[in-house]
mmCIF file of C-alpha atoms in Angstrom:
data_model
loop_
_atom_site.group_PDB
_atom_site.id
_atom_site.type_symbol
_atom_site.label_atom_id
_atom_site.label_comp_id
_atom_site.label_asym_id
_atom_site.label_seq_id
_atom_site.Cartn_x
_atom_site.Cartn_y
_atom_site.Cartn_z
ATOM 1 C CA ASP T 1 -26.341 -7.715 3.290
ATOM 2 C CA ALA T 2 -26.747 -5.889 6.602
ATOM 3 C CA LYS T 3 -26.215 -2.155 6.382
ATOM 4 C CA THR T 4 -23.751 0.003 8.286
ATOM 5 C CA THR T 5 -23.877 3.741 8.958
ATOM 6 C CA GLN T 6 -20.781 5.877 9.422
ATOM 7 C CA PRO T 7 -20.158 9.628 9.596
ATOM 8 C CA ASN T 8 -19.036 11.016 6.252
ATOM 9 C CA SER T 9 -15.940 12.649 7.679
ATOM 10 C CA MET T 10 -13.923 13.128 10.849
ATOM 11 C CA GLU T 11 -10.884 15.147 11.770
ATOM 12 C CA SER T 12 -8.106 14.467 14.199
ATOM 13 C CA ASN T 13 -4.786 15.891 15.240
ATOM 14 C CA GLU T 14 -1.556 13.999 14.859
ATOM 15 C CA GLU T 15 -0.579 11.799 17.815
ATOM 16 C CA GLU T 16 -4.062 12.001 19.332
ATOM 17 C CA PRO T 17 -6.468 9.044 19.607
ATOM 18 C CA VAL T 18 -9.249 8.721 17.063
ATOM 19 C CA HIS T 19 -12.570 6.973 17.610
ATOM 20 C CA LEU T 20 -14.402 6.069 14.414
ATOM 21 C CA PRO T 21 -18.012 4.983 15.051
ATOM 22 C CA CYS T 22 -20.156 2.572 13.083
ATOM 23 C CA ASN T 23 -23.824 1.731 13.561
ATOM 24 C CA HIS T 24 -25.158 -1.617 12.437
ATOM 25 C CA SER T 25 -28.535 -1.950 14.121
ATOM 26 C CA THR T 26 -29.694 -4.775 11.818
ATOM 27 C CA ILE T 27 -26.661 -6.977 12.435
ATOM 28 C CA SER T 28 -27.422 -10.686 12.609
ATOM 29 C CA GLY T 29 -25.949 -13.180 15.023
ATOM 30 C CA THR T 30 -23.542 -14.597 12.452
ATOM 31 C CA ASP T 31 -22.244 -11.261 11.096
ATOM 32 C CA TYR T 32 -18.618 -10.381 11.729
ATOM 33 C CA ILE T 33 -17.600 -6.706 11.892
ATOM 34 C CA HIS T 34 -14.676 -5.905 9.615
ATOM 35 C CA TRP T 35 -12.801 -2.657 9.102
ATOM 36 C CA TYR T 36 -10.801 -1.792 6.010
ATOM 37 C CA ARG T 37 -9.244 1.496 5.007
ATOM 38 C CA GLN T 38 -8.265 2.997 1.693
ATOM 39 C CA LEU T 39 -5.400 5.440 1.473
ATOM 40 C CA PRO T 40 -5.429 7.894 -1.440
ATOM 41 C CA SER T 41 -4.829 6.213 -4.805
ATOM 42 C CA GLN T 42 -4.335 2.794 -3.227
ATOM 43 C CA GLY T 43 -6.293 -0.391 -2.819
ATOM 44 C CA PRO T 44 -8.143 -1.080 0.426
ATOM 45 C CA GLU T 45 -6.199 -2.461 3.359
ATOM 46 C CA TYR T 46 -7.465 -4.727 6.129
ATOM 47 C CA VAL T 47 -7.449 -3.144 9.578
ATOM 48 C CA ILE T 48 -9.214 -5.416 12.058
ATOM 49 C CA HIS T 49 -12.287 -7.572 12.604
ATOM 50 C CA GLY T 50 -14.295 -9.087 15.426
ATOM 51 C CA LEU T 51 -17.502 -10.868 16.346
ATOM 52 C CA THR T 52 -18.446 -10.091 19.950
ATOM 53 C CA SER T 53 -15.378 -9.347 22.044
ATOM 54 C CA ASN T 54 -13.147 -6.316 21.755
ATOM 55 C CA VAL T 55 -10.079 -6.912 19.608
ATOM 56 C CA ASN T 56 -6.608 -5.401 19.494
ATOM 57 C CA ASN T 57 -3.861 -5.617 16.908
ATOM 58 C CA ARG T 58 -0.825 -3.579 15.980
ATOM 59 C CA MET T 59 -2.860 -1.190 13.860
ATOM 60 C CA ALA T 60 -5.930 -0.505 15.957
ATOM 61 C CA SER T 61 -8.490 -1.638 18.510
ATOM 62 C CA LEU T 62 -12.098 -2.589 17.878
ATOM 63 C CA ALA T 63 -14.665 -1.971 20.584
ATOM 64 C CA ILE T 64 -17.972 -3.771 20.040
ATOM 65 C CA ALA T 65 -21.099 -2.771 21.946
ATOM 66 C CA GLU T 66 -22.680 -5.411 24.123
ATOM 67 C CA ASP T 67 -25.787 -5.567 21.917
ATOM 68 C CA ARG T 68 -23.534 -5.548 18.808
ATOM 69 C CA LYS T 69 -25.583 -2.798 17.215
ATOM 70 C CA SER T 70 -22.574 -0.503 17.040
ATOM 71 C CA SER T 71 -18.801 -0.619 17.114
ATOM 72 C CA THR T 72 -15.889 1.795 17.299
ATOM 73 C CA LEU T 73 -12.529 1.606 15.603
ATOM 74 C CA ILE T 74 -9.844 3.157 17.761
ATOM 75 C CA LEU T 75 -6.553 4.453 16.429
ATOM 76 C CA HIS T 76 -4.504 5.063 19.533
ATOM 77 C CA ARG T 77 -2.154 7.686 18.092
ATOM 78 C CA ALA T 78 -3.091 9.053 14.711
ATOM 79 C CA THR T 79 -0.329 9.757 12.229
ATOM 80 C CA LEU T 80 -0.480 11.582 8.924
ATOM 81 C CA ARG T 81 -0.292 8.195 7.233
ATOM 82 C CA ASP T 82 -3.618 7.248 8.830
ATOM 83 C CA ALA T 83 -5.485 9.762 6.664
ATOM 84 C CA ALA T 84 -7.778 7.519 4.638
ATOM 85 C CA VAL T 85 -11.361 6.427 4.089
ATOM 86 C CA TYR T 86 -12.335 3.898 6.752
ATOM 87 C CA TYR T 87 -14.979 1.318 5.925
ATOM 88 C CA CYS T 88 -17.009 -0.651 8.453
ATOM 89 C CA ILE T 89 -18.276 -3.851 6.808
ATOM 90 C CA LEU T 90 -20.474 -6.708 7.999
ATOM 91 C CA ARG T 91 -19.634 -10.158 6.699
ATOM 92 C CA ASP T 92 -21.948 -13.105 7.121
ATOM 93 C CA GLY T 93 -20.144 -15.898 8.946
ATOM 94 C CA ALA T 94 -22.847 -18.486 8.294
ATOM 95 C CA GLY T 95 -20.858 -20.110 5.516
ATOM 96 C CA GLY T 96 -22.582 -18.995 2.316
ATOM 97 C CA THR T 97 -20.856 -17.229 -0.544
ATOM 98 C CA SER T 98 -22.324 -13.860 0.518
ATOM 99 C CA GLY T 99 -19.914 -13.775 3.428
ATOM 100 C CA SER T 100 -16.973 -13.944 1.090
ATOM 101 C CA ARG T 101 -17.607 -10.655 -0.683
ATOM 102 C CA LEU T 102 -16.992 -7.279 0.946
ATOM 103 C CA THR T 103 -19.865 -4.802 0.737
ATOM 104 C CA PHE T 104 -18.384 -1.325 1.046
ATOM 105 C CA GLY T 105 -20.512 1.636 2.106
ATOM 106 C CA GLU T 106 -19.544 5.289 1.885
ATOM 107 C CA GLY T 107 -17.045 5.056 4.737
ATOM 108 C CA THR T 108 -15.589 7.830 6.889
ATOM 109 C CA GLN T 109 -12.974 10.156 5.428
ATOM 110 C CA LEU T 110 -10.445 10.720 8.208
ATOM 111 C CA THR T 111 -8.325 13.851 8.015
ATOM 112 C CA VAL T 112 -5.288 14.056 10.282
ATOM 113 C CA ASN T 113 -3.938 17.521 10.996
ATOM 114 C CA PRO T 114 -0.232 18.004 11.720
ATOM 115 C CA ASN I 1 6.242 -12.530 -0.231
ATOM 116 C CA ALA I 2 5.026 -10.270 -3.000
ATOM 117 C CA GLY I 3 1.602 -8.770 -2.588
ATOM 118 C CA VAL I 4 -1.250 -8.861 -5.048
ATOM 119 C CA MET I 5 -0.038 -7.678 -8.432
ATOM 120 C CA GLN I 6 -2.216 -5.960 -10.982
ATOM 121 C CA ASN I 7 -1.304 -4.858 -14.451
ATOM 122 C CA PRO I 8 -1.435 -2.635 -16.186
ATOM 123 C CA ARG I 9 -1.687 0.078 -13.539
ATOM 124 C CA HIS I 10 -3.182 2.463 -16.079
ATOM 125 C CA LEU I 11 -5.032 1.568 -19.250
ATOM 126 C CA VAL I 12 -6.451 3.883 -21.885
ATOM 127 C CA ARG I 13 -8.942 2.550 -24.402
ATOM 128 C CA ARG I 14 -11.183 4.089 -27.024
ATOM 129 C CA ARG I 15 -14.869 3.333 -27.066
ATOM 130 C CA GLY I 16 -15.535 -0.050 -28.625
ATOM 131 C CA GLN I 17 -12.133 -1.548 -27.834
ATOM 132 C CA GLU I 18 -11.466 -4.398 -25.430
ATOM 133 C CA ALA I 19 -9.826 -4.040 -22.029
ATOM 134 C CA ARG I 20 -7.985 -6.879 -20.313
ATOM 135 C CA LEU I 21 -7.040 -6.459 -16.686
ATOM 136 C CA ARG I 22 -4.734 -8.942 -14.998
ATOM 137 C CA CYS I 23 -4.423 -9.937 -11.374
ATOM 138 C CA SER I 24 -1.805 -12.199 -9.833
ATOM 139 C CA PRO I 25 -2.857 -13.204 -6.313
ATOM 140 C CA MET I 26 -0.514 -13.497 -3.389
ATOM 141 C CA LYS I 27 1.472 -16.699 -3.275
ATOM 142 C CA GLY I 28 -0.611 -19.506 -1.852
ATOM 143 C CA HIS I 29 -3.922 -17.723 -2.419
ATOM 144 C CA SER I 30 -6.472 -19.533 -4.544
ATOM 145 C CA HIS I 31 -9.414 -17.134 -4.107
ATOM 146 C CA VAL I 32 -9.672 -13.951 -6.162
ATOM 147 C CA TYR I 33 -12.186 -11.104 -6.008
ATOM 148 C CA TRP I 34 -12.713 -8.177 -8.356
ATOM 149 C CA TYR I 35 -14.139 -4.827 -7.268
ATOM 150 C CA ARG I 36 -14.858 -1.660 -9.198
ATOM 151 C CA GLN I 37 -14.691 1.915 -7.957
ATOM 152 C CA LEU I 38 -16.406 4.430 -10.198
ATOM 153 C CA PRO I 39 -15.306 8.062 -9.909
ATOM 154 C CA GLU I 40 -16.536 9.626 -6.653
ATOM 155 C CA GLU I 41 -18.278 6.390 -5.687
ATOM 156 C CA GLY I 42 -17.618 3.528 -3.328
ATOM 157 C CA LEU I 43 -16.163 0.142 -4.085
ATOM 158 C CA LYS I 44 -18.567 -2.404 -5.523
ATOM 159 C CA PHE I 45 -18.074 -6.155 -5.590
ATOM 160 C CA MET I 46 -18.072 -7.665 -9.065
ATOM 161 C CA VAL I 47 -17.041 -11.318 -9.008
ATOM 162 C CA TYR I 48 -15.447 -13.993 -6.845
ATOM 163 C CA LEU I 49 -13.425 -16.794 -8.410
ATOM 164 C CA GLN I 50 -11.555 -19.818 -7.284
ATOM 165 C CA LYS I 51 -9.133 -21.650 -9.560
ATOM 166 C CA GLU I 52 -11.059 -22.507 -12.742
ATOM 167 C CA ASN I 53 -14.424 -21.697 -11.137
ATOM 168 C CA ILE I 54 -16.663 -18.665 -10.806
ATOM 169 C CA ILE I 55 -18.167 -18.805 -7.323
ATOM 170 C CA ASP I 56 -20.193 -15.588 -7.206
ATOM 171 C CA GLU I 57 -20.757 -13.234 -10.123
ATOM 172 C CA SER I 58 -23.704 -11.390 -8.645
ATOM 173 C CA GLY I 59 -22.003 -8.001 -9.080
ATOM 174 C CA MET I 60 -20.955 -8.420 -12.697
ATOM 175 C CA PRO I 61 -22.776 -6.441 -15.386
ATOM 176 C CA LYS I 62 -24.736 -8.890 -17.511
ATOM 177 C CA GLU I 63 -23.149 -7.877 -20.790
ATOM 178 C CA ARG I 64 -19.618 -7.212 -22.038
ATOM 179 C CA PHE I 65 -17.890 -8.236 -18.768
ATOM 180 C CA SER I 66 -16.298 -11.606 -18.089
ATOM 181 C CA ALA I 67 -13.759 -12.992 -15.656
ATOM 182 C CA GLU I 68 -11.622 -16.074 -15.435
ATOM 183 C CA PHE I 69 -9.036 -17.571 -13.112
ATOM 184 C CA PRO I 70 -7.297 -20.386 -14.960
ATOM 185 C CA LYS I 71 -5.360 -23.217 -13.374
ATOM 186 C CA GLU I 72 -2.134 -21.523 -14.396
ATOM 187 C CA GLY I 73 -1.582 -17.815 -14.697
ATOM 188 C CA PRO I 74 -3.303 -14.684 -13.482
ATOM 189 C CA SER I 75 -6.972 -13.919 -13.161
ATOM 190 C CA ILE I 76 -8.295 -11.853 -16.068
ATOM 191 C CA LEU I 77 -11.150 -9.363 -16.057
ATOM 192 C CA ARG I 78 -12.209 -8.719 -19.631
ATOM 193 C CA ILE I 79 -14.389 -5.857 -20.781
ATOM 194 C CA GLN I 80 -15.540 -5.991 -24.375
ATOM 195 C CA GLN I 81 -16.634 -2.960 -26.395
ATOM 196 C CA VAL I 82 -15.803 -0.511 -23.635
ATOM 197 C CA VAL I 83 -17.929 2.581 -23.083
ATOM 198 C CA ARG I 84 -17.116 5.789 -21.218
ATOM 199 C CA GLY I 85 -19.082 4.583 -18.208
ATOM 200 C CA ASP I 86 -16.559 1.767 -17.742
ATOM 201 C CA SER I 87 -13.911 4.310 -16.735
ATOM 202 C CA ALA I 88 -13.070 3.392 -13.164
ATOM 203 C CA ALA I 89 -10.485 1.875 -10.872
ATOM 204 C CA TYR I 90 -10.625 -1.920 -10.846
ATOM 205 C CA PHE I 91 -9.220 -3.635 -7.784
ATOM 206 C CA CYS I 92 -8.375 -7.244 -7.338
ATOM 207 C CA ALA I 93 -8.093 -8.961 -3.958
ATOM 208 C CA SER I 94 -7.031 -12.431 -2.937
ATOM 209 C CA SER I 95 -7.390 -14.668 0.080
ATOM 210 C CA THR I 96 -6.345 -18.126 1.187
ATOM 211 C CA GLN I 97 -9.872 -19.341 1.848
ATOM 212 C CA ARG I 98 -13.441 -18.229 1.510
ATOM 213 C CA GLY I 99 -15.466 -16.804 4.346
ATOM 214 C CA GLN I 100 -14.002 -14.470 6.914
ATOM 215 C CA GLU I 101 -10.430 -14.622 5.658
ATOM 216 C CA THR I 102 -8.702 -11.296 5.139
ATOM 217 C CA GLN I 103 -8.726 -10.061 1.576
ATOM 218 C CA TYR I 104 -5.477 -8.524 0.383
ATOM 219 C CA PHE I 105 -5.903 -5.908 -2.315
ATOM 220 C CA GLY I 106 -3.742 -4.975 -5.224
ATOM 221 C CA PRO I 107 -2.952 -1.391 -6.262
ATOM 222 C CA GLY I 108 -5.683 -1.366 -8.889
ATOM 223 C CA THR I 109 -5.915 -0.736 -12.606
ATOM 224 C CA ARG I 110 -7.224 2.663 -13.603
ATOM 225 C CA LEU I 111 -9.153 2.358 -16.837
ATOM 226 C CA LEU I 112 -9.881 5.456 -18.874
ATOM 227 C CA VAL I 113 -12.182 5.164 -21.862
ATOM 228 C CA LEU I 114 -11.908 7.998 -24.355
#
């Protein structure tokens, strides 16, 4: 499975935008970029995913570099509820079983200050 | 539509006992995944099942661990002769299809082995 690199921790203030980076220099052409987050004492929660184009949904935006070697998850206005560990995950879209499992790294612990 | 249900939420076992963890997927989901999160560590994939079939068990320990997803009823993760190192949070996720489909996670079962 292709590897991702994220900062261990980041801090933000409430109601400010947050940009969470992820490097994936060994990404293959069929890898999708997925983001999940895990709030304290809860199971992970899907945030967003994309392949090449930038993506938006009600939770966040995903900006993907043109060479696909990095991406950024954008929370437009952080709230206290957004404090969580954010995981950037590559999933193989080629159709094998490996693409079905999620390979979690260390993730980024986001702290949101009131 | 109820989410993924896991029970029990907390389970205490003594060394050598058996632990049975149950997971009821979301309605309409026929794919189930189990992940384990050891204390202060990241989430690790264990096994991927479809109804009555194990699709990928590459993350399962070779001994004492087994999983099933029968035609009727919940998926079961069974740990025989538990040891202290099995103490962890066990999360179940479900999806409608394999591949890039979003995985929806349950709240987890926290196993403590005394």
